[in-house]
Coordinates of C-alpha atoms and ligand atoms in Angstrom, one line a residue:
M1 CA 22.7 -40.6 -3.8
N2 CA 24.3 -36.7 -4.4
S3 CA 22.0 -33.6 -4.0
T4 CA 18.3 -33.3 -4.2
S5 CA 18.0 -31.9 -8.1
E6 CA 20.4 -34.2 -9.3
N7 CA 18.2 -37.3 -8.0
H8 CA 15.2 -35.0 -9.4
N9 CA 16.7 -34.9 -13.2
R10 CA 17.7 -38.7 -13.2
Y11 CA 14.6 -40.3 -11.8
T12 CA 11.6 -38.5 -13.7
G13 CA 10.6 -39.2 -16.7
L14 CA 10.8 -42.0 -19.3
I15 CA 13.8 -44.2 -19.0
A16 CA 14.0 -43.2 -15.3
R17 CA 10.3 -45.5 -15.6
Y18 CA 11.4 -48.3 -16.9
P19 CA 14.8 -48.1 -16.9
D20 CA 15.1 -52.0 -18.0
R21 CA 12.4 -52.2 -21.0
L22 CA 14.7 -49.2 -22.8
P23 CA 18.7 -49.2 -24.4
V24 CA 19.7 -46.5 -23.3
K25 CA 22.6 -45.9 -19.7
S26 CA 19.9 -44.8 -17.1
E27 CA 22.7 -44.7 -15.0
A28 CA 25.0 -42.1 -17.2
Q29 CA 24.0 -38.9 -19.0
V30 CA 19.2 -38.6 -19.6
I31 CA 18.5 -36.0 -21.3
S32 CA 14.5 -35.8 -20.3
L33 CA 11.7 -33.1 -19.7
G34 CA 9.6 -35.8 -17.5
E35 CA 7.8 -36.7 -20.6
G36 CA 5.2 -40.0 -19.7
A37 CA 2.7 -40.3 -17.4
T38 CA 0.2 -38.7 -19.1
P39 CA -4.0 -39.3 -17.9
L40 CA -6.0 -42.4 -19.3
I41 CA -9.4 -40.1 -18.8
R42 CA -12.4 -41.9 -19.0
L43 CA -15.3 -40.3 -21.7
Q44 CA -18.5 -39.5 -19.6
N45 CA -20.4 -37.1 -22.0
I46 CA -19.3 -39.3 -25.3
P47 CA -20.3 -42.8 -24.8
G48 CA -24.2 -41.9 -24.1
L49 CA -24.3 -40.3 -27.2
L50 CA -24.1 -43.7 -29.1
E51 CA -26.3 -46.5 -27.9
S52 CA -24.0 -48.9 -27.0
E53 CA -22.6 -49.7 -24.1
V54 CA -18.8 -49.0 -24.7
E55 CA -16.1 -47.3 -22.3
I56 CA -14.3 -44.9 -24.2
F57 CA -11.3 -44.0 -22.9
V58 CA -8.2 -41.5 -24.7
K59 CA -5.2 -41.2 -23.8
Y60 CA -4.1 -37.8 -23.4
E61 CA -0.5 -36.9 -24.6
G62 CA -0.7 -34.0 -26.2
L63 CA 0.4 -33.5 -21.7
N64 CA 3.9 -34.1 -22.4
P65 CA 6.4 -31.3 -21.9
T66 CA 6.3 -30.2 -25.3
G67 CA 2.6 -30.9 -25.9
S68 CA 2.5 -34.7 -28.4
F69 CA 3.4 -38.1 -27.9
K70 CA 7.0 -36.7 -29.9
D71 CA 8.5 -36.3 -26.1
R72 CA 8.4 -40.3 -25.7
G73 CA 10.7 -41.3 -28.5
M74 CA 12.3 -38.1 -28.4
T75 CA 13.6 -38.9 -24.8
V76 CA 15.3 -42.0 -26.2
A77 CA 16.9 -41.5 -29.2
V78 CA 18.7 -37.6 -27.5
T79 CA 19.6 -39.8 -25.1
A80 CA 21.4 -42.0 -26.9
A81 CA 23.1 -39.7 -29.7
V82 CA 24.0 -37.8 -26.8
Q83 CA 25.7 -41.1 -24.1
T84 CA 27.3 -42.8 -28.1
G85 CA 28.7 -38.4 -29.0
S86 CA 27.0 -36.4 -30.9
Q87 CA 26.8 -33.5 -31.8
S88 CA 24.2 -32.6 -33.4
I89 CA 20.6 -34.2 -34.4
I90 CA 18.4 -33.5 -37.4
C91 CA 14.8 -34.8 -38.5
A92 CA 12.0 -34.3 -41.1
S93 CA 9.1 -33.1 -39.6
T94 CA 5.1 -32.3 -40.4
G95 CA 6.0 -30.2 -37.3
N96 CA 5.5 -32.0 -33.6
T97 CA 8.7 -34.3 -34.4
S98 CA 10.7 -30.4 -35.2
A99 CA 9.6 -29.5 -32.1
A100 CA 10.4 -32.4 -29.7
A101 CA 13.3 -32.5 -31.0
A102 CA 14.1 -28.8 -30.3
A103 CA 13.3 -29.0 -27.0
Y104 CA 15.8 -31.9 -26.5
A105 CA 18.5 -30.7 -28.0
A106 CA 18.5 -27.6 -26.6
R107 CA 18.1 -28.7 -22.9
A108 CA 21.2 -31.1 -24.5
G109 CA 23.0 -28.2 -25.3
I110 CA 23.2 -29.6 -28.8
V111 CA 22.1 -28.9 -32.4
S112 CA 19.2 -28.9 -33.9
F113 CA 18.0 -29.1 -38.1
V114 CA 13.9 -29.8 -38.7
I115 CA 12.6 -29.2 -42.4
I116 CA 9.4 -28.7 -42.6
P117 CA 7.2 -28.4 -45.4
E118 CA 7.0 -24.7 -45.7
G119 CA 3.3 -23.3 -45.3
K120 CA 2.4 -26.6 -43.8
I121 CA 3.1 -26.7 -40.2
A122 CA 0.9 -25.7 -37.4
L123 CA 1.7 -22.2 -36.1
G124 CA 2.7 -23.3 -32.5
K125 CA 5.0 -26.2 -33.8
L126 CA 6.6 -23.3 -35.8
A127 CA 6.8 -21.3 -33.0
Q128 CA 8.4 -24.1 -30.5
A129 CA 11.7 -25.3 -33.3
M130 CA 12.2 -21.5 -33.0
M131 CA 12.2 -20.4 -29.5
H132 CA 14.4 -24.0 -28.4
G133 CA 16.7 -22.7 -30.7
A134 CA 17.2 -25.2 -34.4
K135 CA 17.9 -24.7 -37.3
V136 CA 14.8 -24.6 -39.0
I137 CA 15.2 -25.4 -42.8
Q138 CA 12.0 -25.0 -44.7
I139 CA 10.9 -27.3 -48.3
E140 CA 9.0 -26.3 -50.8
G141 CA 8.0 -30.1 -50.5
N142 CA 6.0 -32.5 -48.4
F143 CA 7.4 -34.2 -45.7
D144 CA 7.6 -37.4 -48.0
D145 CA 9.8 -35.3 -49.2
G146 CA 12.1 -33.9 -46.8
M147 CA 11.8 -37.3 -45.2
R148 CA 14.1 -38.9 -48.3
L149 CA 16.8 -36.5 -47.6
V150 CA 17.4 -36.1 -44.1
K151 CA 17.4 -39.8 -44.7
Q152 CA 20.4 -39.5 -47.3
V153 CA 22.2 -36.4 -45.1
S154 CA 22.9 -38.3 -42.7
Q155 CA 24.3 -40.8 -43.8
E156 CA 27.3 -38.3 -45.9
A157 CA 27.1 -35.4 -42.4
P158 CA 27.8 -35.9 -39.1
V159 CA 24.5 -36.1 -37.8
T160 CA 22.1 -38.1 -35.8
L161 CA 18.4 -38.9 -38.2
V162 CA 15.8 -38.8 -34.9
N163 CA 13.0 -39.6 -37.1
S164 CA 11.3 -42.6 -35.9
V165 CA 13.5 -44.6 -39.1
N166 CA 15.9 -44.2 -35.5
P167 CA 14.7 -47.4 -33.2
N168 CA 14.9 -45.7 -30.8
R169 CA 12.4 -43.8 -30.9
I170 CA 9.9 -46.3 -31.4
E171 CA 11.7 -48.1 -27.9
G172 CA 10.1 -44.6 -26.1
Q173 CA 7.0 -45.1 -27.3
K174 CA 6.1 -48.4 -26.4
T175 CA 6.3 -47.1 -23.0
A176 CA 3.0 -45.6 -23.2
A177 CA 1.3 -49.1 -24.2
F178 CA 2.5 -49.8 -20.7
E179 CA 1.0 -47.1 -19.2
I180 CA -2.1 -47.9 -20.3
V181 CA -2.4 -52.1 -18.5
E182 CA -1.1 -50.2 -15.2
D183 CA -3.6 -47.8 -15.2
L184 CA -6.9 -50.2 -17.2
G185 CA -5.6 -53.4 -15.1
R186 CA -4.9 -55.1 -18.5
A187 CA -4.7 -54.2 -22.3
P188 CA -8.1 -52.8 -23.7
D189 CA -10.0 -54.4 -26.1
F190 CA -9.3 -52.5 -28.7
H191 CA -6.9 -49.9 -29.6
C192 CA -7.2 -47.2 -32.2
L193 CA -4.8 -44.1 -33.2
P194 CA -3.7 -42.0 -35.6
V195 CA -1.6 -42.8 -38.6
G196 CA 0.5 -40.9 -40.1
N197 CA 4.3 -42.7 -40.7
A198 CA 2.9 -45.5 -38.9
G199 CA 5.8 -45.3 -36.2
N200 CA 3.1 -44.6 -32.6
I201 CA 0.7 -48.1 -33.8
T202 CA 4.3 -49.9 -34.9
A203 CA 5.7 -49.1 -31.5
Y204 CA 1.9 -49.9 -29.4
W205 CA 1.9 -53.0 -30.6
R206 CA 5.4 -53.4 -29.8
G207 CA 4.8 -52.6 -26.5
Y208 CA 1.6 -54.1 -25.4
Q209 CA 3.7 -57.7 -27.0
E210 CA 6.7 -56.4 -24.3
Y211 CA 3.9 -56.1 -21.9
F212 CA 2.0 -59.2 -22.2
N213 CA 5.7 -61.7 -22.6
D214 CA 5.6 -61.2 -19.2
Q215 CA 2.6 -62.4 -18.0
L216 CA 0.7 -64.5 -20.5
T217 CA -2.7 -65.2 -19.6
E218 CA -3.2 -61.4 -20.0
T219 CA -4.9 -60.8 -23.7
R220 CA -3.9 -57.8 -26.2
P221 CA -6.0 -55.5 -28.1
T222 CA -6.9 -55.3 -31.0
M223 CA -5.0 -52.2 -33.7
V224 CA -7.1 -49.9 -35.4
G225 CA -5.4 -47.3 -37.7
Y226 CA -6.8 -44.3 -38.8
Q227 CA -6.0 -41.9 -41.0
A228 CA -7.3 -38.8 -43.1
S229 CA -9.3 -39.9 -46.5
G230 CA -6.4 -37.7 -48.5
A231 CA -3.4 -38.7 -46.6
A232 CA -4.4 -43.1 -46.5
P233 CA -1.8 -44.9 -48.1
F234 CA -2.8 -48.3 -45.5
V235 CA -6.5 -47.5 -46.8
S236 CA -5.6 -48.3 -50.3
D237 CA -2.8 -50.6 -49.6
E238 CA -0.7 -48.6 -51.7
M239 CA 1.6 -44.8 -51.2
I240 CA 0.3 -41.6 -52.2
D241 CA 1.8 -39.1 -53.6
R242 CA -0.6 -35.9 -53.0
P243 CA -1.5 -36.9 -49.6
E244 CA -4.1 -33.7 -48.7
T245 CA -5.4 -33.0 -44.6
I246 CA -6.5 -30.3 -43.1
A247 CA -4.7 -32.7 -40.0
T248 CA -0.8 -31.6 -41.2
A249 CA 0.4 -34.0 -38.6
I250 CA -0.4 -36.9 -40.8
R251 CA -0.4 -35.4 -43.9
I252 CA 2.0 -37.6 -44.7
G253 CA 2.0 -40.0 -48.0
H254 CA 5.1 -42.6 -48.1
P255 CA 4.9 -43.9 -44.1
Q256 CA 8.2 -45.0 -42.7
S257 CA 6.8 -47.9 -40.4
W258 CA 4.6 -49.5 -43.5
D259 CA 5.5 -53.6 -43.1
Q260 CA 5.5 -52.9 -39.1
A261 CA 2.2 -51.0 -39.3
K262 CA 0.7 -53.6 -41.4
S263 CA 2.1 -56.4 -38.6
A264 CA 0.5 -55.4 -36.2
K265 CA -2.7 -55.0 -37.8
E266 CA -3.0 -59.0 -38.5
E267 CA -0.8 -59.9 -36.1
S268 CA -3.8 -58.1 -33.6
G269 CA -7.1 -59.1 -36.0
G270 CA -7.6 -55.0 -36.3
W271 CA -8.2 -52.3 -39.2
F272 CA -7.2 -49.2 -41.4
A273 CA -9.9 -46.3 -41.8
P274 CA -10.6 -43.5 -43.2
R275 CA -12.6 -39.9 -41.8
T276 CA -13.0 -36.9 -43.7
D277 CA -11.5 -34.1 -42.9
D278 CA -15.2 -32.2 -41.5
Q279 CA -15.5 -35.4 -40.0
I280 CA -12.7 -35.3 -37.7
L281 CA -12.5 -31.2 -37.8
E282 CA -16.5 -32.5 -35.9
V283 CA -15.0 -35.1 -33.2
Q284 CA -12.1 -32.3 -32.4
K285 CA -14.9 -30.1 -31.6
L286 CA -17.3 -32.5 -30.1
L287 CA -14.1 -34.0 -28.1
A288 CA -14.2 -30.2 -26.9
G289 CA -17.1 -29.0 -26.2
R290 CA -18.3 -32.3 -24.5
E291 CA -15.7 -33.6 -22.7
G292 CA -13.2 -30.8 -22.1
I293 CA -10.3 -32.3 -23.8
F294 CA -8.8 -30.2 -25.8
C295 CA -6.5 -32.5 -29.4
E296 CA -5.7 -31.4 -32.5
P297 CA -6.8 -32.6 -35.3
A298 CA -4.7 -35.1 -36.5
S299 CA -5.2 -36.9 -33.1
A300 CA -9.0 -36.1 -33.4
V301 CA -9.1 -38.7 -35.9
S302 CA -9.3 -41.6 -33.9
L303 CA -11.5 -41.0 -31.5
A304 CA -13.7 -39.8 -35.3
G305 CA -12.7 -43.1 -36.4
A306 CA -13.9 -45.4 -33.3
I307 CA -17.2 -43.5 -33.0
H308 CA -18.2 -44.8 -36.7
D309 CA -16.5 -47.9 -35.8
I310 CA -18.9 -48.0 -32.1
K311 CA -22.0 -47.4 -34.6
N312 CA -21.8 -49.5 -37.6
G313 CA -20.8 -52.8 -34.5
H314 CA -17.0 -53.4 -35.8
I315 CA -16.7 -52.1 -32.2
P316 CA -19.2 -54.6 -30.6
S317 CA -21.2 -52.9 -27.3
G318 CA -19.0 -54.3 -24.4
S319 CA -15.3 -52.7 -25.4
K320 CA -13.6 -51.6 -23.7
V321 CA -12.1 -48.6 -26.5
V322 CA -8.7 -46.9 -26.1
C323 CA -7.6 -43.3 -28.1
T324 CA -4.5 -41.8 -28.2
L325 CA -4.8 -38.6 -28.7
T326 CA -1.4 -37.4 -30.0
G327 CA -1.3 -33.7 -29.7
H328 CA -3.0 -30.6 -28.2
G329 CA -5.1 -28.8 -29.5
L330 CA -3.3 -25.6 -28.3
K331 CA -1.0 -26.2 -31.5
D332 CA -3.1 -25.8 -33.9
P333 CA -4.9 -22.2 -33.2
D334 CA -5.5 -21.4 -36.3
T335 CA -7.7 -24.4 -37.6
A336 CA -9.4 -25.1 -34.1
I337 CA -10.2 -20.6 -34.6
S338 CA -11.4 -21.1 -37.8
Q339 CA -13.8 -23.6 -36.9
C340 CA -15.7 -22.1 -34.1
G341 CA -18.6 -20.1 -36.6
E342 CA -19.6 -18.3 -33.6
K343 CA -17.1 -15.8 -32.9
P344 CA -16.3 -13.7 -29.2
V345 CA -18.8 -10.9 -28.5
T346 CA -17.2 -7.6 -28.0
V347 CA -19.7 -5.3 -25.2
K348 CA -18.7 -1.9 -23.9
P349 CA -17.3 -2.4 -19.9
E350 CA -20.3 -2.1 -18.5
L351 CA -22.7 -4.4 -16.2
D352 CA -25.8 -4.3 -18.3
A353 CA -24.0 -5.1 -21.2
I354 CA -22.9 -7.9 -19.2
K355 CA -26.0 -9.0 -17.5
E356 CA -27.8 -9.1 -20.7
I357 CA -25.4 -11.9 -22.8
I358 CA -25.9 -14.1 -19.3
L359 CA -29.6 -13.3 -19.5
R360 CA -29.6 -14.4 -23.8
G361 CA -26.7 -17.4 -22.9
M362 CA -29.2 -18.8 -20.2
E363 CA -32.2 -19.0 -22.5
Ligands
AN7_1 C1 -0.2 -35.1 -33.6 O1 5.8 -34.1 -36.2 O2 5.0 -37.2 -38.3 O3 1.6 -42.7 -37.3 O4 6.8 -35.4 -38.4 O5 1.9 -35.0 -34.7 O6 3.7 -42.1 -35.8 O7 3.6 -40.4 -37.6 C2 3.6 -36.4 -36.4 C3 2.7 -37.5 -36.6 C4 0.0 -38.7 -35.2 C5 1.9 -40.3 -36.5 N1 -0.5 -37.7 -34.5 O8 2.0 -40.6 -35.6 C6 5.8 -35.4 -37.5 C7 4.8 -36.3 -37.3 C8 0.6 -36.0 -34.5 C9 1.7 -35.9 -35.2 C10 1.1 -38.8 -36.0 C11 1.4 -37.1 -35.5 P1 3.1 -41.8 -36.5

């Protein structure tokens, strides 16, 4: 091989790690930011609160290069776009897809267009899309309106659609399931995750199926999808027109991977269930405060749901449970700060003032 830096670029990231399992050429130009290989962290403090002998692991996807799981699908989708000569990509997004699309397009030197619902995406995600040089188009509508538009425009204009209706996205995202099996040495008993457009639950189920086709004696997990109660079409089993939730990432009423997600649920013996915004925020804070792990509100719905289903016995004692934390907490600083009752104190820059606070704080 040639120079060290070339090797480094070529052999980092998902496409380098799983060349035989992904539909792009790993020996041609690969657009990667070193995504994947995120930690699977065993919770140490929360399980003790649940009166159940469960083991809970979180797959911390917030540690991907742009801070969400979307990077897994985007490395494959953008690599495929570039390898087939595309000069631009487009997506509709509740925020994370736009951040990932913008970053990978910047890396590839192509143009990205992102359509977002005005006023309804978290601050960090908007900052990312803007910094990476995406053409940001806000619409006076929601994600589902944006999705309808990008599907139409990509038929008529020379842009590659990189939402999860692009099969390369699902292919990239399935690698998270491979990593979990490699880390645990087996599949978990239950895999819990947030469901919006339902691309990710589709991708994980495919990943587990593919992995175990090679090793038929192993079992696959039960797939459990949680939604915010104001945006829960899978729970009501019908699409909804006005989804609402503080977890803006999953403020989606017309999921694109409807049939695939329902198959994942049925084939694995799983279920869909809702959690309210208050319950989501409470668990986001519990995870940050008790385990030192900061995820965004949409991600916390997976653990909020799992905790509920552990307490009510749907997830039995003795189970190994994995919850995917899809995005980093820093994506949405506004929601985080607004739910912290105790604001920082301000004092004079004097020793006594600090000492007094420390002594009070130890009581
Ligand atoms: C943090 O960015 O749909 O069920 O446009 O950002 O695969 O849609 C984001 C979705 C969960 C839901 N958690 O995943 C977008 C977008 C976070 C997310 C989901 C999203 P899917």
